Protein backbone atom coordinates (compact mmCIF):
# COMPACT_ATOMS: atom_id res chain seq x y z
CA UNK A 1 0.00 0.00 0.00
CA UNK A 2 3.04 2.28 0.30
CA UNK A 3 4.07 1.73 -3.30
CA UNK A 4 4.66 5.07 -5.02
CA UNK A 5 2.34 6.25 -7.80
CA UNK A 6 3.45 8.71 -10.48
CA UNK A 7 0.49 9.59 -12.71
CA UNK A 8 0.79 13.34 -13.21
CA UNK A 9 2.92 15.74 -15.17
CA UNK A 10 3.89 17.91 -12.22
CA UNK A 11 5.35 15.03 -10.19
CA UNK A 12 9.08 14.59 -10.92
CA UNK A 13 10.16 12.91 -7.67
CA UNK A 14 9.00 11.16 -4.53
CA UNK A 15 9.09 14.09 -2.08
CA UNK A 16 5.98 15.09 -0.13
CA UNK A 17 5.75 18.41 -2.03
CA UNK A 18 6.65 16.96 -5.45
CA UNK A 19 3.25 18.19 -6.71
CA UNK A 20 2.82 21.54 -4.94
CA UNK A 21 0.23 23.03 -7.30
CA UNK A 22 -1.77 19.83 -7.57
CA UNK A 23 -1.69 19.56 -3.78
CA UNK A 24 -2.54 23.15 -2.90
CA UNK A 25 -5.40 23.48 -5.41
CA UNK A 26 -7.32 20.92 -3.36
CA UNK A 27 -8.13 23.89 -1.17
CA UNK A 28 -10.79 24.60 -3.80
CA UNK A 29 -12.80 21.66 -2.45
CA UNK A 30 -12.41 22.81 1.15
CA UNK A 31 -13.45 26.36 0.21
CA UNK A 32 -16.43 25.00 -1.72
CA UNK A 33 -17.43 22.91 1.31
CA UNK A 34 -17.23 25.93 3.62
CA UNK A 35 -19.39 28.04 1.30
CA UNK A 36 -21.90 25.20 1.05
CA UNK A 37 -22.12 24.86 4.82
CA UNK A 38 -22.65 28.62 5.12
CA UNK A 39 -25.40 28.45 2.50
CA UNK A 40 -26.98 25.53 4.37
CA UNK A 41 -26.90 27.49 7.65
CA UNK A 42 -28.60 30.50 6.03
CA UNK A 43 -31.21 28.42 4.27
CA UNK A 44 -34.74 27.88 5.52
CA UNK A 45 -34.50 24.33 4.21
CA UNK A 46 -31.82 22.82 6.41
CA UNK A 47 -31.79 19.48 4.68
CA UNK A 48 -29.42 17.03 6.41
CA UNK A 49 -28.56 15.72 2.95
CA UNK A 50 -27.11 19.12 1.96
CA UNK A 51 -24.88 19.18 5.03
CA UNK A 52 -23.88 15.58 4.34
CA UNK A 53 -22.91 16.39 0.74
CA UNK A 54 -21.05 19.52 1.84
CA UNK A 55 -18.94 17.55 4.29
CA UNK A 56 -18.06 15.02 1.61
CA UNK A 57 -16.92 17.82 -0.71
CA UNK A 58 -14.41 18.79 1.97
CA UNK A 59 -13.38 15.16 2.48
CA UNK A 60 -12.76 14.84 -1.26
CA UNK A 61 -10.32 17.75 -1.02
CA UNK A 62 -8.50 16.15 1.90
CA UNK A 63 -8.30 12.77 0.16
CA UNK A 64 -6.99 14.32 -3.04
CA UNK A 65 -4.42 16.34 -1.05
CA UNK A 66 -3.16 13.12 0.53
CA UNK A 67 -2.83 11.51 -2.89
CA UNK A 68 -0.92 14.40 -4.42
CA UNK A 69 1.50 14.56 -1.50
CA UNK A 70 2.06 10.95 -0.37
CA UNK A 71 1.33 9.53 -3.86
CA UNK A 72 0.92 5.95 -2.62
CA UNK A 73 -1.66 3.25 -3.19
CA UNK A 74 -3.32 3.91 0.17
CA UNK A 75 -3.58 7.63 -0.57
CA UNK A 76 -5.00 6.79 -4.00
CA UNK A 77 -7.79 4.95 -2.17
CA UNK A 78 -8.26 8.02 0.06
CA UNK A 79 -8.67 10.04 -3.14
CA UNK A 80 -11.06 7.77 -5.02
CA UNK A 81 -13.38 6.45 -2.29
CA UNK A 82 -14.80 9.84 -1.18
CA UNK A 83 -15.50 10.72 -4.82
CA UNK A 84 -17.42 7.46 -5.28
CA UNK A 85 -19.37 8.09 -2.06
CA UNK A 86 -20.39 11.55 -3.29
CA UNK A 87 -21.39 10.22 -6.73
CA UNK A 88 -23.56 7.45 -5.30
CA UNK A 89 -25.09 9.73 -2.67
CA UNK A 90 -26.00 12.42 -5.18
CA UNK A 91 -27.30 9.89 -7.69
CA UNK A 92 -29.65 8.49 -5.05
CA UNK A 93 -30.91 11.98 -4.15
CA UNK A 94 -31.35 12.85 -7.83
CA UNK A 95 -33.42 9.81 -8.78
CA UNK A 96 -35.38 9.93 -5.53
CA UNK A 97 -36.16 13.64 -5.25
CA UNK A 98 -35.63 15.00 -8.78
CA UNK A 99 -37.13 12.16 -10.80
CA UNK A 100 -39.45 11.11 -7.98
CA UNK A 101 -38.76 7.39 -8.13
CA UNK A 102 -39.92 5.21 -5.22
CA UNK A 103 -37.34 4.42 -2.56
CA UNK A 104 -36.84 0.85 -3.77
CA UNK A 105 -36.22 1.89 -7.38
CA UNK A 106 -33.95 4.72 -6.25
CA UNK A 107 -31.81 2.24 -4.35
CA UNK A 108 -31.72 -0.12 -7.34
CA UNK A 109 -30.77 2.72 -9.71
CA UNK A 110 -28.01 3.82 -7.37
CA UNK A 111 -26.67 0.29 -6.92
CA UNK A 112 -26.74 -0.22 -10.70
CA UNK A 113 -24.24 2.62 -11.17
CA UNK A 114 -21.25 0.44 -10.27
CA UNK A 115 -21.94 -2.53 -12.60
CA UNK A 116 -22.91 -0.14 -15.41
CA UNK A 117 -19.59 1.66 -14.88
CA UNK A 118 -17.75 -1.63 -15.21
CA UNK A 119 -19.36 -2.04 -18.63
CA UNK A 120 -18.95 1.55 -19.86
CA UNK A 121 -15.45 2.36 -18.60
CA UNK A 122 -13.51 -0.44 -20.38
CA UNK A 123 -15.17 0.51 -23.68
CA UNK A 124 -14.01 4.13 -23.60
CA UNK A 125 -10.77 3.70 -21.62
CA UNK A 126 -8.68 3.12 -24.78
CA UNK A 127 -9.87 6.53 -26.00
CA UNK A 128 -9.51 8.73 -22.94
CA UNK A 129 -7.47 6.70 -20.44
CA UNK A 130 -8.06 6.89 -16.70
CA UNK A 131 -10.51 9.79 -17.11
CA UNK A 132 -12.99 7.21 -18.44
CA UNK A 133 -13.86 6.41 -14.83
CA UNK A 134 -15.70 9.74 -14.58
CA UNK A 135 -17.73 9.40 -17.76
CA UNK A 136 -20.59 7.43 -16.11
CA UNK A 137 -21.02 10.29 -13.60
CA UNK A 138 -20.96 12.80 -16.45
CA UNK A 139 -23.60 10.85 -18.36
CA UNK A 140 -25.75 10.58 -15.22
CA UNK A 141 -25.74 14.37 -14.81
CA UNK A 142 -26.78 14.93 -18.42
CA UNK A 143 -29.40 12.17 -18.41
CA UNK A 144 -31.09 13.41 -15.24
CA UNK A 145 -30.88 16.98 -16.54
CA UNK A 146 -32.57 16.05 -19.82
CA UNK A 147 -35.25 14.01 -18.03
CA UNK A 148 -36.01 17.00 -15.82
CA UNK A 149 -36.53 19.47 -18.68
CA UNK A 150 -40.27 18.90 -18.72
CA UNK A 151 -40.63 18.96 -14.94
CA UNK A 152 -38.33 21.63 -13.57
CA UNK A 153 -36.61 23.62 -16.30
CA UNK A 154 -34.46 25.68 -13.94
CA UNK A 155 -33.14 22.58 -12.18
CA UNK A 156 -32.65 20.80 -15.49
CA UNK A 157 -30.65 23.64 -17.02
CA UNK A 158 -28.61 23.88 -13.84
CA UNK A 159 -27.66 20.22 -14.16
CA UNK A 160 -26.92 20.49 -17.88
CA UNK A 161 -24.68 23.53 -17.37
CA UNK A 162 -22.94 21.73 -14.50
CA UNK A 163 -22.45 18.76 -16.80
CA UNK A 164 -20.78 21.11 -19.28
CA UNK A 165 -18.41 22.34 -16.55
CA UNK A 166 -17.68 18.73 -15.62
CA UNK A 167 -16.94 17.91 -19.26
CA UNK A 168 -14.44 20.80 -19.35
CA UNK A 169 -12.96 19.56 -16.09
CA UNK A 170 -12.46 16.07 -17.51
CA UNK A 171 -10.83 17.68 -20.55
CA UNK A 172 -8.24 19.32 -18.30
CA UNK A 173 -7.61 15.98 -16.59
CA UNK A 174 -7.07 14.30 -19.95
CA UNK A 175 -4.74 17.06 -21.19
CA UNK A 176 -2.31 16.74 -18.27
CA UNK A 177 0.14 14.31 -19.89
CA UNK A 178 -0.22 15.44 -23.54
CA UNK A 179 0.76 19.04 -22.70
CA UNK A 180 3.49 18.05 -20.23
CA UNK A 181 6.38 18.89 -22.54
CA UNK A 182 4.96 22.36 -23.18
CA UNK A 183 3.48 23.08 -19.73
CA UNK A 184 5.59 21.45 -16.98
CA UNK A 185 2.87 22.03 -14.39
CA UNK A 186 0.40 20.08 -16.49
CA UNK A 187 -3.32 20.79 -16.28
CA UNK A 188 -4.42 18.46 -13.50
CA UNK A 189 -4.69 21.35 -11.06
CA UNK A 190 -7.44 22.80 -13.26
CA UNK A 191 -9.31 19.53 -12.84
CA UNK A 192 -9.33 20.21 -9.10
CA UNK A 193 -10.57 23.78 -9.45
CA UNK A 194 -13.32 23.04 -11.98
CA UNK A 195 -14.33 19.87 -10.18
CA UNK A 196 -14.80 21.86 -6.98
CA UNK A 197 -17.11 24.13 -8.97
CA UNK A 198 -19.03 21.08 -10.20
CA UNK A 199 -19.56 19.69 -6.70
CA UNK A 200 -20.52 23.12 -5.39
CA UNK A 201 -23.07 23.59 -8.16
CA UNK A 202 -24.56 20.12 -7.74
CA UNK A 203 -25.02 20.59 -4.00
CA UNK A 204 -26.47 24.08 -4.43
CA UNK A 205 -28.92 22.78 -7.03
CA UNK A 206 -30.16 20.25 -4.50
CA UNK A 207 -30.35 22.92 -1.78
CA UNK A 208 -32.41 25.21 -4.04
CA UNK A 209 -34.71 22.30 -4.81
CA UNK A 210 -35.24 21.77 -1.08
CA UNK A 211 -35.92 25.47 -0.58
CA UNK A 212 -38.57 25.50 -3.30
CA UNK A 213 -40.20 22.44 -1.74
CA UNK A 214 -40.38 24.23 1.62
CA UNK A 215 -41.85 27.37 0.01
CA UNK A 216 -44.50 25.41 -1.87
CA UNK A 217 -45.50 23.61 1.33
CA UNK A 218 -46.10 26.88 3.19
XYZ file of C-alpha atoms in Angstrom, residues 12 14 18 20 27-28 44 54 72 77 79 89 93 108-109 179 187 189 201 216:
20
model
C 9.076 14.586 -10.915
C 9.001 11.157 -4.532
C 6.654 16.964 -5.448
C 2.824 21.541 -4.936
C -8.131 23.889 -1.165
C -10.788 24.601 -3.804
C -34.738 27.876 5.520
C -21.047 19.524 1.841
C 0.924 5.954 -2.625
C -7.794 4.953 -2.166
C -8.667 10.037 -3.137
C -25.092 9.731 -2.672
C -30.906 11.976 -4.147
C -31.725 -0.116 -7.341
C -30.769 2.717 -9.710
C 0.762 19.037 -22.697
C -3.321 20.790 -16.283
C -4.687 21.349 -11.063
C -23.075 23.592 -8.163
C -44.500 25.411 -1.873
